[in-house]
mmCIF file of C-alpha atoms in Angstrom:
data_model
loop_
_atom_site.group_PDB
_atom_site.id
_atom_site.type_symbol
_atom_site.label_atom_id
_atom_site.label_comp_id
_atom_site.label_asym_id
_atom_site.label_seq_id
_atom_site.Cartn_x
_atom_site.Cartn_y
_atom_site.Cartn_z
ATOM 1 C CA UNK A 30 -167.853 115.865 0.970
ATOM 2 C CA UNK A 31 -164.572 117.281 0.647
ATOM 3 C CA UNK A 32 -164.333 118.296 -2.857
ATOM 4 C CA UNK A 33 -166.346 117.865 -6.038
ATOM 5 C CA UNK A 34 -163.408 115.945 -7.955
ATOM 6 C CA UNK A 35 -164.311 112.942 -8.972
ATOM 7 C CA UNK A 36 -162.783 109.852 -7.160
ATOM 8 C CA UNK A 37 -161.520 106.702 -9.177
ATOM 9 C CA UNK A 38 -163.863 103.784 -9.050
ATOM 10 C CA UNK A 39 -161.036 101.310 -9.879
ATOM 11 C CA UNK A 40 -157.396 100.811 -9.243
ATOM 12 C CA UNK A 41 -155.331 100.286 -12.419
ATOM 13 C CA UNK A 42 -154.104 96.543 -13.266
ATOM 14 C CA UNK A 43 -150.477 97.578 -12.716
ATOM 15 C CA UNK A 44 -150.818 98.746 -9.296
ATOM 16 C CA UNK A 45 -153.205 95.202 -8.215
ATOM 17 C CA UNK A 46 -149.619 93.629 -6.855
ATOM 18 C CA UNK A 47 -149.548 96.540 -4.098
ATOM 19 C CA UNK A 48 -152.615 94.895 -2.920
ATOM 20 C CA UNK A 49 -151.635 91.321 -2.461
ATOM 21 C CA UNK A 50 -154.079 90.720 0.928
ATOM 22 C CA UNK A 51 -157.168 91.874 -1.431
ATOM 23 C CA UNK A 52 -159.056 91.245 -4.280
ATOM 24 C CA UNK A 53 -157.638 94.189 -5.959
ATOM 25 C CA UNK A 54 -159.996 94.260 -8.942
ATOM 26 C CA UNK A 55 -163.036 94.588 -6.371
ATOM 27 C CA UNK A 56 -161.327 97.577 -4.820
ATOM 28 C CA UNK A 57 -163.749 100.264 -5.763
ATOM 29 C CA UNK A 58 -160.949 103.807 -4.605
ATOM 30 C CA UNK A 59 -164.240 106.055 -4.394
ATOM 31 C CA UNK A 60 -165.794 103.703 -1.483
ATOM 32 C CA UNK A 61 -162.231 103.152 0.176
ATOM 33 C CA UNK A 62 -160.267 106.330 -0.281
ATOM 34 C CA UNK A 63 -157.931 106.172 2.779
ATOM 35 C CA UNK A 64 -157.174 102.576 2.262
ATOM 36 C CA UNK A 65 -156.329 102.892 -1.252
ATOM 37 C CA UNK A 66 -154.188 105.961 -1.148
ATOM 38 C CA UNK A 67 -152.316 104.779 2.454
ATOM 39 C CA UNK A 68 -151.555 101.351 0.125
ATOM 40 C CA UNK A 69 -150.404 103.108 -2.734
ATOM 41 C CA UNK A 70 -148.688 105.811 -1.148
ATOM 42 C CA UNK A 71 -146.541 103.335 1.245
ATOM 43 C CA UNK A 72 -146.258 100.280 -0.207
ATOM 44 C CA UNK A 73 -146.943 101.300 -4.092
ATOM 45 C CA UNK A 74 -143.585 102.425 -6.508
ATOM 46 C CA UNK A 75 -143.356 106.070 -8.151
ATOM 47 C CA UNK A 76 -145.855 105.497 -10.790
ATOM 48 C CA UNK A 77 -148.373 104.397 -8.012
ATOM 49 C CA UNK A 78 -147.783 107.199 -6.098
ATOM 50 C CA UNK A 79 -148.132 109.730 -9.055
ATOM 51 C CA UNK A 80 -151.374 108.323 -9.973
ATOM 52 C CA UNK A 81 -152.568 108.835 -6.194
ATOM 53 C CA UNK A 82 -151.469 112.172 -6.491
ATOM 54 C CA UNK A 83 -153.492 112.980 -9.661
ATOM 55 C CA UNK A 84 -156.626 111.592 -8.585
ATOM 56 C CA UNK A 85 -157.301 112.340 -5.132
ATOM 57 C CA UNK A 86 -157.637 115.729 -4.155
ATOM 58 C CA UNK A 87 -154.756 116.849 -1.943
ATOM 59 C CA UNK A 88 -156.732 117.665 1.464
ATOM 60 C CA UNK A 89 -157.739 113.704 1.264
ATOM 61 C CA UNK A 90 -154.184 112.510 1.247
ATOM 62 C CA UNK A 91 -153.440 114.804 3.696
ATOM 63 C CA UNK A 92 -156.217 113.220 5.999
ATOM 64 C CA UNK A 93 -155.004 109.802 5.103
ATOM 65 C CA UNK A 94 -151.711 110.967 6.781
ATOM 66 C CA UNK A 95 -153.342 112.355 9.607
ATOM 67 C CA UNK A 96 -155.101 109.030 10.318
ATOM 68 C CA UNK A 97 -154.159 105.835 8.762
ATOM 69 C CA UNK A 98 -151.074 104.509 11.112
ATOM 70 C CA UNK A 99 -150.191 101.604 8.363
ATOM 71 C CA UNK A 100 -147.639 103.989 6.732
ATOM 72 C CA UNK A 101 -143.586 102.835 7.613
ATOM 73 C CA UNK A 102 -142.373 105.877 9.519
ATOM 74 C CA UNK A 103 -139.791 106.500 6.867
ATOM 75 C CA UNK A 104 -142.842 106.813 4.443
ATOM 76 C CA UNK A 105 -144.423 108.714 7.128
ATOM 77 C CA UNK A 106 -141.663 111.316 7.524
ATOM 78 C CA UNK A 107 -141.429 111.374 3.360
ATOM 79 C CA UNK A 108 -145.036 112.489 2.848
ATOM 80 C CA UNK A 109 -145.057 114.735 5.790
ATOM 81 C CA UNK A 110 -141.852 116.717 4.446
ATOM 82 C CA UNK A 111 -144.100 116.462 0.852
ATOM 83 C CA UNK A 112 -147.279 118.127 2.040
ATOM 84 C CA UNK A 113 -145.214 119.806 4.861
ATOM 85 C CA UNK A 114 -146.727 118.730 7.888
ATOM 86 C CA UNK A 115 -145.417 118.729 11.591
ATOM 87 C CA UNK A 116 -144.335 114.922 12.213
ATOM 88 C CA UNK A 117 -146.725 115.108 15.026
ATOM 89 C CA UNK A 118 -149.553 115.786 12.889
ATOM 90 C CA UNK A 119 -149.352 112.296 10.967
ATOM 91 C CA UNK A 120 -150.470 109.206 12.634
ATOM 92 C CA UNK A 121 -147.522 106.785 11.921
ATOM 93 C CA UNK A 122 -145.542 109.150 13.713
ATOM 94 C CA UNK A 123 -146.605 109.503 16.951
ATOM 95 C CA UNK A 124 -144.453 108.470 19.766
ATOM 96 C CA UNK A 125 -146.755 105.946 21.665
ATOM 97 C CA UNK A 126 -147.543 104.297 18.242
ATOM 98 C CA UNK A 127 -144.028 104.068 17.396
ATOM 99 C CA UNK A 128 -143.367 102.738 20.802
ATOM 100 C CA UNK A 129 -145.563 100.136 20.493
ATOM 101 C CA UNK A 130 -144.501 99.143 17.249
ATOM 102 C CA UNK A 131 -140.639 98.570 17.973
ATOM 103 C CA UNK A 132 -141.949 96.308 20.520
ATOM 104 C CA UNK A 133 -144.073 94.429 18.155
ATOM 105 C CA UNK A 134 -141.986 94.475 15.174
ATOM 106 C CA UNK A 135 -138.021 94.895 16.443
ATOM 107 C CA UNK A 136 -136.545 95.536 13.065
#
């Protein structure tokens, strides 16, 4: 394990509409780390992402970056210049992905 901090078990009631594809009261943060703090941290509004930022130790989020390709590349290039990572070090960013995902999504 990657620290001794205790991980949330639930996802506060104001923060369930981030997770409209779930059953957000279900959502146990401790079993689904990544998920929970790539939703929050891309999708969720300041509040959301302050709470992410209190409760999950910092190396996770950073590994959440480095992984989870869900985040918008504008999100992805935010939380990179927060935790000061190379853009090639986050997941969302890397060229093939973003490739693909012009040609998927052309917005």
């Amino acid at each position: 394990t990657m620290t001794t901090k205790q991980l949330p078990k639930r996802i506060p009631k104001s923060f369930y509409i981030f997770f409209w594809d779930t059953e957000a009261a279900k959502v146990n943060p401790s079993k689904y780390p990544y998920y929970v703090i790539n939703r929050l941290l891309d999708k969720g509004n300041l509040e959301a992402a302050r709470w992410v930022r209190r409760n999950f130790p910092e190396e996770l989020i950073i590994e959440t970056l480095k992984t989870k390709r869900d985040f918008s590349p504008w999100n992805g290039v935010f939380w990179a210049r927060i935790y000061n990572l190379p853009r090639q070090a986050v997941a969302c960013l890397e060229p093939h992905y973003l490739t693909r995902r012009k040609q998927l999504w052309p917005y």
